[in-house]
Amino acid sequence: MNFRDELKKRILIGDGAMGTLLYSNGIDNCYEELNITHPDRIETIHTAYLEAGADILQSNTYGANYFKLKRYGLEEDVSSINRKGISIARKAAKGKAFVFGTIGASRSFRKSDLELDEIKRSFREQLYSQLMENPDGLLLETYYDLEELETVLKIARNETELPIIANVSLHENSYLQDGVHLNDAFLKLEALGADAVGINCHLGPHHMIRSLEEVPLPNSAFLSVYPNASLPEYIDGRFVYEAVPDYFGSSAVSLREQGARIIGGCCGTTPKHIAAVKKALGNLTPITEKQIKVRKIEVIEVAKSESKKGLHEKAKSERTILVELDPPKKLGIKEFMRGAKTLHQAGVDSITLADNSLASPRISNVALGTKLKNEIGSEPLIHITCRDRNMIGLQSHLMGLQTLGLSELLIVTGDPSKLGDFPGATSVYDLSSFDLISLVKQFNEGLSYSGQSLGQRTNFKIAAAFNPNVRHLDKAVQRLEKKIACGAQSFLTQPIFSVNQLEEVYEATKHLETPIFTGIMPLTSARNAEFIHNEVPGIKLPDDVRQAMASCGNDPLKARLEGIAIAKELVAAAAEKFKGIYLITPFLRFEMTEELTKYIRELDSERFVEVTAT
């Protein structure tokens, strides 16, 4: 049989889930390893699908790539596991079904964890291993990230003329997570040489049928659909799919009416579901014409324009001062609000509010930011960490910030929970700082992570963190440039305690147009200086600074004056090179940052007088 010829003539039935059956039998480790350790179990499942009526058997190699096998210490077995997976399926097929080598996606929604070059290398290793066993075709499945699928499809098409099925996965109906409509994605994949384009996983039959209603029949490719059995229910610590096989079979008829030429099953499906598909389709022939449901184009409202410049815009042309004032650890904000008002009156452009700094619970920075905006007229800069909220919580948080009119954001990774007051608390980190920056940028385009419209665009200004206190500054700058590519519009540095280091940072970043706010934190005592030097990772104070603070002994007033003097020297040096200054208030001692703010404004006034005089 020739796969392409058969696909032109009839509907081909795919197999169902492999992991579901293994999981139901108590196996909860690396399924792909079973190709080597228990090939008979895998063959038995393939045979069951063949007997149920499957025309296509996919190899048990979905996650048999370097990254996923490494979790089990099996990264050296990529080739053998993939080759064995093809041969087991071939043995079970007995020439009665097509055998497709399966290659799943590598990226999760933490896209920044894997660069495309890493994905390419891993994909080639898996691809070449499978091609050595001469499969009848390739099945690329469960790709949420269209960029990844396009990348690997190009490689596969360049390496082989075998038939290729390319399946994307959707979080919600009709749209991929980057906002691309399903039909537009199919057109791209078809142009790259896919023989069949389609959807698999995450959604059940109902939502896949609805998604395909807006998709015309492809020009030269065919439609492929592998739904989950249903939406899963979580019972006693296990995911259970309740949809009965008869419902799945009747849904296959509806999928056929949407133009599906390959119909199989994904999570939750069993040989009974595939047998129901076979029975329901019977001798039905593929459709060649289709009524398309008119795509509803939701108008995304433009965010309300603001008369005030964003901090990143202001810092490109004029002095801009940010002051960090940590939210209190205890209830009662009288002193905090007094400090914020004092700083605002001193000429601070924005008060920045950390998000549970040092992984210790504090009053919500959103609550305090709202009070600053409404009661003082200050435009706060709200920090958001990746640590405390999962993907759901982050999106809800962003929508709440937009609703409150808090548009200035600083995106940071966040200190791990084990460093704070509750070391046993969970650190989430669903997203890296790169991913969260990209998500905020996508919100500014009016799209949620799933690709669905938010109804309006947000108008967030995106600041990010830049740590120059590293051994190799050039690598830190590369991270900075990567954040710019993700959507960062300005940077706040960790505190700098050396004039020479300020010069190094300037030289390393002067090629960039993105403004940098140099972090300066006044020291409060010799003990404070020694703690920072010896216990804060990555920060080393110059010897003369430590000696100057040590000379103050236990005199708090003398130490305060010395800390201010050191900070003023740094401020003066920073002001020569950077428009943005970021003052970090130590221990809520806002009088120190107030004095530094006034000093900066005085410096600028003196320079203005000098310039106008000449």
Coordinates of C-alpha atoms in Angstrom, one line a residue:
M1 CA 0.0 0.0 0.0
N2 CA 1.0 3.6 -0.7
F3 CA 0.1 5.9 2.1
R4 CA -0.4 9.0 -0.1
D5 CA -2.6 7.1 -2.6
E6 CA -4.7 5.6 0.2
L7 CA -5.2 9.0 1.8
K8 CA -6.6 10.4 -1.5
K9 CA -9.2 7.6 -1.6
R10 CA -10.4 7.0 1.9
I11 CA -10.5 8.1 5.5
L12 CA -7.6 6.5 7.5
I13 CA -8.1 5.6 11.1
G14 CA -5.3 6.3 13.5
D15 CA -4.6 4.5 16.7
G16 CA -5.2 5.8 20.2
A17 CA -3.3 6.6 23.4
M18 CA -0.3 4.5 24.5
G19 CA 0.3 6.2 27.8
T20 CA -3.3 6.0 28.9
L21 CA -3.2 2.2 28.8
L22 CA 0.2 1.9 30.4
Y23 CA -0.9 4.3 33.2
S24 CA -4.1 2.4 33.8
N25 CA -1.9 -0.7 34.4
G26 CA 0.1 1.0 37.1
I27 CA 3.1 2.1 35.0
D28 CA 4.1 5.6 35.8
N29 CA 7.6 6.0 34.7
C30 CA 9.3 6.5 31.3
Y31 CA 7.0 4.9 28.8
E32 CA 9.5 5.0 26.0
E33 CA 12.0 3.0 28.0
L34 CA 9.6 0.0 27.8
N35 CA 10.6 -0.3 24.1
I36 CA 13.8 -1.9 25.4
T37 CA 12.8 -3.3 28.8
H38 CA 9.3 -4.7 28.0
P39 CA 8.8 -4.6 24.2
D40 CA 6.1 -7.2 24.5
R41 CA 3.8 -4.8 26.5
I42 CA 4.2 -2.2 23.7
E43 CA 3.6 -4.7 21.0
T44 CA 0.4 -6.0 22.8
I45 CA -1.0 -2.4 22.8
H46 CA -0.1 -1.9 19.1
T47 CA -1.8 -5.2 18.2
A48 CA -5.0 -4.2 20.1
Y49 CA -5.2 -1.0 18.1
L50 CA -4.6 -2.9 14.9
E51 CA -7.4 -5.4 15.7
A52 CA -9.7 -2.4 16.6
G53 CA -9.3 -1.1 13.1
A54 CA -6.4 1.3 13.1
D55 CA -4.8 2.0 9.7
I56 CA -1.9 3.9 11.2
L57 CA 0.2 2.7 14.2
Q58 CA 2.4 5.3 15.7
S59 CA 5.6 4.3 17.4
N60 CA 6.0 4.6 21.2
T61 CA 8.6 7.4 20.8
Y62 CA 6.7 10.6 21.6
G63 CA 9.1 11.7 24.3
A64 CA 12.1 9.7 23.2
N65 CA 14.3 12.8 22.8
Y66 CA 17.5 13.8 24.6
F67 CA 15.8 16.3 27.0
K68 CA 13.0 14.0 28.2
L69 CA 15.1 10.9 28.4
K70 CA 17.7 12.7 30.4
R71 CA 15.2 13.0 33.2
Y72 CA 15.5 9.3 33.6
G73 CA 19.2 9.0 33.0
L74 CA 18.5 7.6 29.5
E75 CA 20.0 10.3 27.3
E76 CA 22.5 7.9 25.8
D77 CA 19.7 5.6 24.7
V78 CA 18.0 8.0 22.3
S79 CA 18.9 6.0 19.2
S80 CA 18.2 2.5 20.5
I81 CA 14.8 3.5 22.1
N82 CA 13.7 5.2 18.9
R83 CA 14.8 2.4 16.6
K84 CA 13.2 -0.2 18.8
G85 CA 10.0 1.8 18.9
I86 CA 9.7 1.6 15.1
S87 CA 10.6 -2.1 14.9
I88 CA 8.0 -3.0 17.6
A89 CA 5.3 -1.2 15.7
R90 CA 6.4 -2.8 12.5
K91 CA 6.2 -6.2 14.0
A92 CA 2.7 -5.6 15.4
A93 CA 1.4 -4.1 12.1
K94 CA 2.2 -7.3 10.1
G95 CA 1.9 -5.4 6.9
K96 CA -1.7 -4.5 7.6
A97 CA -1.2 -0.9 8.9
F98 CA 1.2 2.0 8.2
V99 CA 3.9 2.5 10.8
F100 CA 4.6 6.2 11.6
G101 CA 7.5 7.3 13.7
T102 CA 6.2 9.7 16.3
I103 CA 8.2 12.8 17.5
G104 CA 6.6 15.0 20.1
A105 CA 7.3 18.6 21.0
S106 CA 10.2 19.6 23.3
R107 CA 9.0 23.0 24.4
S108 CA 6.7 23.6 27.3
F109 CA 5.2 27.0 27.9
R110 CA 8.6 27.9 29.4
K111 CA 9.9 28.5 25.9
S112 CA 13.1 30.1 27.1
D113 CA 14.2 26.7 28.6
L114 CA 15.2 25.5 25.1
E115 CA 16.7 27.5 22.3
L116 CA 15.8 26.5 18.8
D117 CA 19.4 25.3 18.1
E118 CA 19.1 22.9 21.0
I119 CA 15.8 21.6 19.7
K120 CA 17.2 21.2 16.2
R121 CA 20.1 19.0 17.5
S122 CA 17.8 16.9 19.6
F123 CA 15.2 16.5 16.8
R124 CA 17.9 15.5 14.3
E125 CA 19.1 12.7 16.6
Q126 CA 15.6 11.4 17.1
L127 CA 14.7 11.7 13.4
Y128 CA 17.9 10.0 12.0
S129 CA 17.4 7.1 14.5
Q130 CA 13.8 6.5 13.3
L131 CA 14.7 6.9 9.6
M132 CA 17.2 4.0 10.0
E133 CA 14.2 1.7 10.6
N134 CA 12.4 2.8 7.4
P135 CA 9.0 3.9 8.8
D136 CA 6.1 4.5 6.4
G137 CA 5.9 8.1 7.6
L138 CA 6.5 10.6 10.4
L139 CA 4.0 12.0 12.9
L140 CA 4.9 15.3 14.5
E141 CA 2.4 15.9 17.3
T142 CA 1.4 18.0 20.3
Y143 CA 3.2 21.2 19.2
Y144 CA 1.7 24.2 21.0
D145 CA 4.5 26.4 19.8
L146 CA 4.1 26.9 16.0
E147 CA 7.7 28.2 15.7
E148 CA 9.0 24.9 17.0
L149 CA 6.8 22.8 14.7
E150 CA 7.8 24.9 11.6
T151 CA 11.5 24.5 12.6
V152 CA 11.4 20.7 12.9
L153 CA 9.1 20.3 9.9
K154 CA 11.6 22.0 7.7
I155 CA 14.4 19.7 8.9
A156 CA 12.2 16.6 8.4
R157 CA 11.2 17.6 4.9
N158 CA 14.7 18.3 3.9
E159 CA 15.9 14.9 5.2
T160 CA 13.2 12.6 3.8
E161 CA 10.5 12.3 1.2
L162 CA 8.3 10.2 3.5
P163 CA 4.8 11.3 4.3
I164 CA 4.6 13.7 7.2
I165 CA 1.6 14.4 9.5
A166 CA 2.0 17.7 11.4
N167 CA -0.3 18.2 14.4
V168 CA -0.6 21.3 16.5
S169 CA -2.3 21.5 20.0
L170 CA -4.6 24.2 21.1
H171 CA -5.3 25.6 24.6
E172 CA -8.7 26.9 23.4
N173 CA -10.8 26.8 20.2
S174 CA -9.4 27.9 16.9
Y175 CA -6.3 29.8 18.0
L176 CA -2.7 28.8 18.8
Q177 CA -1.0 30.3 21.8
D178 CA 0.7 33.0 19.8
G179 CA -2.7 34.2 18.5
V180 CA -2.4 32.5 15.0
H181 CA -5.6 31.2 13.7
L182 CA -5.7 27.5 13.1
N183 CA -6.2 27.8 9.4
D184 CA -3.3 30.2 9.1
A185 CA -1.1 27.7 10.9
F186 CA -2.3 24.9 8.6
L187 CA -1.4 27.0 5.5
K188 CA 2.1 27.5 6.9
L189 CA 2.6 23.9 7.6
E190 CA 1.2 22.8 4.2
A191 CA 3.6 25.2 2.5
L192 CA 6.5 23.6 4.4
G193 CA 5.6 20.2 2.9
A194 CA 3.3 18.5 5.4
D195 CA 1.1 15.8 3.8
A196 CA -1.5 16.1 6.5
V197 CA -2.0 19.0 9.0
G198 CA -4.2 18.8 12.1
I199 CA -4.9 18.9 15.8
N200 CA -4.2 16.5 18.6
C201 CA -4.4 16.4 22.4
H202 CA -5.7 18.8 25.1
L203 CA -9.2 19.2 23.6
G204 CA -11.9 16.6 23.3
P205 CA -14.0 15.9 20.1
H206 CA -16.5 18.7 20.8
H207 CA -13.9 21.5 20.8
M208 CA -12.0 20.1 17.9
I209 CA -15.1 20.0 15.8
R210 CA -15.8 23.6 16.6
S211 CA -12.3 24.6 15.8
L212 CA -12.4 22.9 12.4
E213 CA -15.7 24.6 11.5
E214 CA -13.7 27.8 10.5
V215 CA -11.1 25.8 8.6
P216 CA -11.5 25.2 4.8
L217 CA -10.2 22.0 3.2
P218 CA -6.4 22.4 2.6
N219 CA -5.1 22.9 -0.9
S220 CA -2.8 20.0 -1.2
A221 CA -2.6 18.5 2.3
F222 CA -5.3 16.6 4.2
L223 CA -6.8 17.2 7.7
S224 CA -5.7 15.0 10.6
V225 CA -7.5 14.9 14.0
Y226 CA -6.5 13.1 17.2
P227 CA -8.8 14.3 20.0
N228 CA -8.6 13.4 23.6
A229 CA -11.4 11.1 24.8
S230 CA -13.0 14.1 26.6
L231 CA -12.0 16.7 29.2
P232 CA -10.3 14.8 32.1
E233 CA -11.6 14.6 35.6
Y234 CA -9.2 14.4 38.6
I235 CA -10.3 11.6 40.9
D236 CA -8.3 10.3 43.8
G237 CA -5.0 11.7 42.4
R238 CA -5.5 10.4 38.9
F239 CA -6.8 11.9 35.7
V240 CA -9.8 10.0 34.4
Y241 CA -11.5 10.3 31.0
E242 CA -15.2 9.6 31.3
A243 CA -16.2 9.8 27.6
V244 CA -17.7 6.5 26.4
P245 CA -16.5 4.9 23.1
D246 CA -19.9 5.3 21.4
Y247 CA -19.8 9.1 21.9
F248 CA -16.2 9.2 20.5
G249 CA -17.4 7.1 17.5
S250 CA -20.3 9.5 16.7
S251 CA -17.9 12.4 17.0
A252 CA -15.7 10.9 14.4
V253 CA -18.6 11.2 11.9
S254 CA -18.8 14.9 12.7
L255 CA -15.1 15.2 12.3
R256 CA -15.4 13.6 8.9
E257 CA -18.0 16.2 8.0
Q258 CA -15.4 18.9 8.8
G259 CA -13.0 17.3 6.3
A260 CA -10.9 15.1 8.5
R261 CA -9.1 12.5 6.4
I262 CA -7.2 10.9 9.3
I263 CA -9.0 10.3 12.6
G264 CA -7.4 8.8 15.7
G265 CA -7.3 9.4 19.4
C266 CA -5.1 10.9 22.0
C267 CA -5.2 11.0 25.8
G268 CA -7.8 8.8 27.4
T269 CA -8.6 6.8 24.3
T270 CA -8.3 3.0 24.1
P271 CA -8.8 0.3 21.5
K272 CA -12.5 0.5 22.3
H273 CA -12.7 4.1 21.2
I274 CA -10.9 3.3 18.0
A275 CA -13.2 0.4 17.3
A276 CA -16.1 2.8 17.8
V277 CA -14.6 5.1 15.2
K278 CA -14.2 2.3 12.8
K279 CA -17.7 1.2 13.2
A280 CA -19.2 4.7 13.1
L281 CA -17.4 5.6 9.9
G282 CA -18.1 2.3 8.2
N283 CA -17.9 2.8 4.4
L284 CA -18.3 6.6 4.5
T285 CA -16.1 8.3 1.9
P286 CA -14.2 11.5 2.5
I287 CA -15.9 14.8 1.8
T288 CA -14.5 17.0 -1.0
E289 CA -16.6 20.1 -0.4
K290 CA -17.3 21.9 2.9
Q291 CA -19.4 24.8 4.2
I292 CA -17.1 27.1 6.2
K293 CA -18.4 28.9 9.3
V294 CA -17.5 32.6 9.0
R295 CA -14.7 33.4 11.4
K296 CA -15.8 35.8 14.0
I297 CA -13.1 38.5 14.1
E298 CA -13.1 40.0 17.5
V299 CA -12.1 43.7 17.5
I300 CA -9.4 44.3 20.1
E301 CA -9.8 47.7 21.6
V302 CA -6.7 49.9 21.7
A303 CA -5.6 50.7 25.3
K304 CA -6.3 54.2 26.4
S305 CA -3.5 56.5 25.4
E306 CA -1.7 58.2 28.3
S307 CA -0.5 61.8 28.3
K308 CA 2.4 61.0 30.6
K309 CA 5.6 59.5 29.2
G310 CA 6.5 56.0 30.3
L311 CA 9.5 55.8 32.6
H312 CA 11.5 54.1 29.8
E313 CA 10.6 56.9 27.4
K314 CA 11.5 59.6 29.9
A315 CA 14.8 58.1 30.7
K316 CA 16.0 58.3 27.1
S317 CA 16.1 62.1 27.2
E318 CA 15.9 63.4 30.8
R319 CA 16.9 62.5 34.3
T320 CA 14.6 59.9 35.7
I321 CA 14.8 58.7 39.3
L322 CA 13.3 55.6 40.7
V323 CA 13.3 54.7 44.4
E324 CA 12.5 51.3 45.8
L325 CA 10.5 51.4 49.0
D326 CA 9.8 47.9 50.3
P327 CA 6.2 47.1 51.3
P328 CA 6.0 46.5 55.1
K329 CA 6.1 43.0 56.6
K330 CA 3.5 44.0 59.1
L331 CA 0.1 45.5 58.8
G332 CA -0.1 49.2 59.2
I333 CA 1.2 51.5 56.5
K334 CA 1.3 54.9 58.1
E335 CA 5.1 55.1 58.1
F336 CA 5.3 53.7 54.6
M337 CA 2.9 56.2 53.2
R338 CA 4.7 59.0 54.9
G339 CA 7.9 57.9 53.3
A340 CA 6.3 57.6 49.9
K341 CA 4.8 61.1 50.1
T342 CA 8.2 62.5 51.2
L343 CA 10.0 60.9 48.3
H344 CA 7.3 62.0 45.8
Q345 CA 7.6 65.6 47.0
A346 CA 11.4 65.3 46.8
G347 CA 11.1 64.8 43.0
V348 CA 11.1 61.0 42.6
D349 CA 9.6 59.9 39.2
S350 CA 8.4 56.6 40.5
I351 CA 8.4 54.5 43.7
T352 CA 9.1 50.9 42.9
L353 CA 7.4 48.2 44.9
A354 CA 9.0 44.8 45.3
D355 CA 6.9 41.6 45.1
N356 CA 7.6 39.8 48.5
S357 CA 11.3 40.5 48.3
L358 CA 13.7 37.9 49.7
A359 CA 10.8 35.5 49.5
S360 CA 9.2 36.9 52.6
P361 CA 5.5 37.8 52.8
R362 CA 4.7 41.5 52.7
I363 CA 1.7 43.7 52.1
S364 CA 0.6 43.3 48.5
N365 CA 2.5 45.7 46.2
V366 CA -0.7 46.0 44.1
A367 CA -2.7 47.3 47.1
L368 CA 0.1 49.8 48.0
G369 CA 0.6 50.8 44.4
T370 CA -3.1 51.6 44.1
K371 CA -3.0 53.8 47.2
L372 CA 0.1 55.6 45.9
K373 CA -1.6 56.3 42.6
N374 CA -4.9 57.4 44.1
E375 CA -3.8 59.2 47.3
I376 CA -0.4 60.7 46.3
G377 CA -0.5 60.9 42.6
S378 CA 2.6 58.8 42.2
E379 CA 3.0 56.4 39.3
P380 CA 4.3 53.3 41.0
L381 CA 6.5 50.6 39.3
I382 CA 5.1 47.2 40.3
H383 CA 7.5 44.3 40.5
I384 CA 6.2 40.9 39.4
T385 CA 8.1 37.7 40.2
C386 CA 7.8 34.4 38.5
R387 CA 8.0 32.6 41.8
D388 CA 4.6 33.0 43.4
R389 CA 2.0 32.6 40.7
N390 CA 1.4 29.9 38.1
M391 CA 0.4 30.6 34.5
I392 CA -3.3 31.1 35.6
G393 CA -2.4 33.4 38.4
L394 CA 0.0 35.5 36.4
Q395 CA -2.6 36.2 33.7
S396 CA -5.2 37.1 36.2
H397 CA -2.7 39.3 38.0
L398 CA -1.9 41.2 34.8
M399 CA -5.6 41.7 34.0
G400 CA -6.1 43.1 37.5
L401 CA -3.1 45.5 37.1
Q402 CA -4.6 46.7 33.8
T403 CA -8.0 47.2 35.4
L404 CA -6.4 49.3 38.2
G405 CA -4.4 51.4 35.8
L406 CA -1.0 50.2 37.1
S407 CA 1.0 50.1 33.9
E408 CA 4.6 50.3 34.9
L409 CA 6.0 46.8 35.6
L410 CA 9.3 45.3 36.6
I411 CA 9.6 41.6 35.6
V412 CA 11.9 39.5 37.8
T413 CA 12.5 35.9 38.5
G414 CA 12.2 36.2 42.3
D415 CA 14.3 34.8 45.1
P416 CA 13.6 31.1 45.7
S417 CA 11.2 30.3 48.6
K418 CA 13.9 28.4 50.5
L419 CA 15.7 31.7 51.0
G420 CA 12.8 33.3 52.8
D421 CA 10.7 33.0 56.0
F422 CA 9.0 29.9 54.7
P423 CA 11.6 27.7 53.1
G424 CA 9.1 24.8 52.7
A425 CA 6.8 26.9 50.5
T426 CA 6.5 26.1 46.9
S427 CA 8.3 28.2 44.3
V428 CA 6.2 28.0 41.1
Y429 CA 8.4 29.3 38.2
D430 CA 5.9 28.2 35.5
L431 CA 7.6 30.9 33.5
S432 CA 11.1 32.3 33.4
S433 CA 11.6 36.1 33.4
F434 CA 12.1 35.9 29.6
D435 CA 8.8 34.0 29.2
L436 CA 6.9 36.5 31.4
I437 CA 8.3 39.5 29.5
S438 CA 7.1 37.9 26.3
L439 CA 3.7 37.2 27.9
V440 CA 3.3 40.9 29.0
K441 CA 4.3 41.9 25.5
Q442 CA 1.6 39.6 24.1
F443 CA -1.0 41.2 26.5
N444 CA 0.0 44.5 25.0
E445 CA -1.1 43.1 21.6
G446 CA -4.5 42.1 23.2
L447 CA -3.9 38.3 23.4
S448 CA -3.8 36.0 26.3
Y449 CA -1.3 33.2 26.6
S450 CA -3.7 30.8 24.9
G451 CA -4.0 33.1 21.9
Q452 CA -7.5 34.2 22.7
S453 CA -8.4 37.9 22.5
L454 CA -8.4 39.8 25.8
G455 CA -10.9 42.2 24.3
Q456 CA -8.5 45.1 24.5
R457 CA -4.8 45.8 24.5
T458 CA -3.0 46.4 27.7
N459 CA -0.5 49.3 27.9
F460 CA 2.1 47.9 30.2
K461 CA 5.6 49.4 30.2
I462 CA 8.1 46.5 30.7
A463 CA 11.2 46.9 32.8
A464 CA 13.5 44.0 33.5
A465 CA 16.4 43.2 35.9
F466 CA 20.0 43.4 34.9
N467 CA 22.7 42.0 37.2
P468 CA 26.1 43.4 36.4
N469 CA 27.6 41.8 39.6
V470 CA 28.9 38.8 37.7
R471 CA 32.3 37.4 36.7
H472 CA 31.6 37.7 33.0
L473 CA 29.8 40.9 32.2
D474 CA 29.6 40.2 28.5
K475 CA 27.3 37.2 29.3
A476 CA 25.1 39.3 31.5
V477 CA 24.8 41.8 28.6
Q478 CA 23.8 38.9 26.3
R479 CA 21.0 38.0 28.7
L480 CA 20.0 41.7 28.7
E481 CA 19.8 41.7 24.9
K482 CA 17.7 38.5 24.9
K483 CA 15.3 40.2 27.3
I484 CA 15.1 43.2 24.9
A485 CA 14.2 40.7 22.1
C486 CA 11.4 39.4 24.3
G487 CA 10.0 42.9 24.9
A488 CA 11.9 44.6 27.7
Q489 CA 11.9 48.4 27.4
S490 CA 14.2 49.4 30.3
F491 CA 16.4 47.8 32.9
L492 CA 17.1 48.2 36.6
T493 CA 20.4 47.0 37.9
Q494 CA 21.4 45.3 41.1
P495 CA 23.2 47.7 43.5
I496 CA 26.6 48.9 42.3
F497 CA 29.2 50.0 44.9
S498 CA 32.2 50.9 42.7
V499 CA 32.8 53.8 40.3
N500 CA 34.9 51.6 38.2
Q501 CA 32.1 49.1 37.9
L502 CA 29.7 51.9 36.8
E503 CA 32.2 52.7 34.0
E504 CA 32.4 49.0 33.0
V505 CA 28.7 48.8 32.8
Y506 CA 28.5 51.9 30.7
E507 CA 31.1 50.6 28.2
A508 CA 29.4 47.2 28.0
T509 CA 25.9 48.7 27.3
K510 CA 26.5 51.9 25.5
H511 CA 25.6 50.3 22.1
L512 CA 22.0 49.8 23.3
E513 CA 19.2 52.3 23.0
T514 CA 17.3 50.7 25.9
P515 CA 17.7 52.9 29.0
I516 CA 19.4 51.4 32.1
F517 CA 18.6 52.6 35.7
T518 CA 21.8 52.1 37.7
G519 CA 21.1 50.7 41.2
I520 CA 22.6 52.5 44.1
M521 CA 21.9 51.6 47.7
P522 CA 23.3 53.6 50.6
L523 CA 25.1 51.6 53.3
T524 CA 23.9 52.0 56.8
S525 CA 26.7 50.5 59.0
A526 CA 29.8 48.4 58.9
R527 CA 27.8 45.3 59.7
N528 CA 25.5 46.1 56.7
A529 CA 28.6 46.5 54.5
E530 CA 30.1 43.2 55.7
F531 CA 26.9 41.3 55.3
I532 CA 26.5 42.5 51.7
H533 CA 30.2 41.8 50.9
N534 CA 30.3 38.3 52.4
E535 CA 26.8 36.9 52.2
V536 CA 25.0 38.4 49.3
P537 CA 25.8 36.3 46.2
G538 CA 27.6 38.1 43.4
I539 CA 28.3 41.4 45.2
K540 CA 31.7 42.4 46.4
L541 CA 32.4 45.9 48.0
P542 CA 35.6 47.7 47.2
D543 CA 38.1 47.6 50.1
D544 CA 38.1 51.3 50.5
V545 CA 34.3 51.3 51.0
R546 CA 34.4 48.6 53.6
Q547 CA 37.2 50.4 55.4
A548 CA 35.4 53.7 55.4
M549 CA 32.3 52.0 56.9
A550 CA 34.4 50.2 59.4
S551 CA 36.0 53.4 60.6
C552 CA 32.6 54.6 61.7
G553 CA 32.6 52.0 64.5
N554 CA 29.3 51.7 66.2
D555 CA 28.3 55.3 65.8
P556 CA 25.0 55.2 63.8
L557 CA 25.1 58.9 62.8
K558 CA 28.6 58.7 61.6
A559 CA 27.8 55.5 59.7
R560 CA 24.8 57.1 58.1
L561 CA 26.8 60.2 56.9
E562 CA 29.5 58.0 55.5
G563 CA 27.0 55.8 53.7
I564 CA 25.4 58.9 52.2
A565 CA 28.8 60.2 51.2
I566 CA 29.7 57.0 49.4
A567 CA 26.4 56.9 47.7
K568 CA 26.7 60.5 46.5
E569 CA 30.0 59.7 44.9
L570 CA 28.4 56.8 43.0
V571 CA 25.4 58.9 42.1
A572 CA 27.6 61.6 40.7
A573 CA 29.5 59.1 38.6
A574 CA 26.3 57.4 37.4
A575 CA 24.6 60.7 36.5
E576 CA 27.5 61.4 34.1
K577 CA 26.8 58.2 32.1
F578 CA 23.1 57.3 32.6
K579 CA 19.9 59.2 32.6
G580 CA 18.2 56.7 34.8
I581 CA 19.0 56.3 38.5
Y582 CA 17.5 53.6 40.7
L583 CA 17.9 54.3 44.5
I584 CA 17.2 51.4 46.8
T585 CA 16.0 52.4 50.2
P586 CA 17.6 50.4 53.0
F587 CA 15.3 49.2 55.8
L588 CA 12.6 51.8 55.0
R589 CA 15.1 54.6 55.8
F590 CA 13.6 56.8 53.2
E591 CA 15.3 59.9 54.6
M592 CA 18.5 58.6 53.0
T593 CA 17.0 58.2 49.5
E594 CA 15.2 61.5 49.9
E595 CA 18.6 63.2 50.5
L596 CA 20.1 61.4 47.5
T597 CA 17.2 62.4 45.3
K598 CA 17.6 66.0 46.3
Y599 CA 21.3 65.7 45.6
I600 CA 20.7 64.4 42.1
R601 CA 18.3 67.2 41.3
E602 CA 20.8 69.7 42.6
L603 CA 23.5 68.2 40.4
D604 CA 21.3 68.5 37.4
S605 CA 20.5 72.1 38.2
E606 CA 24.1 73.0 38.6
R607 CA 24.9 71.4 35.2
F608 CA 22.0 73.2 33.6
V609 CA 23.4 76.5 34.9
E610 CA 26.9 75.7 33.6
V611 CA 25.6 74.7 30.2
T612 CA 23.4 77.8 29.8
A613 CA 26.3 80.0 31.0
T614 CA 28.6 78.8 28.3

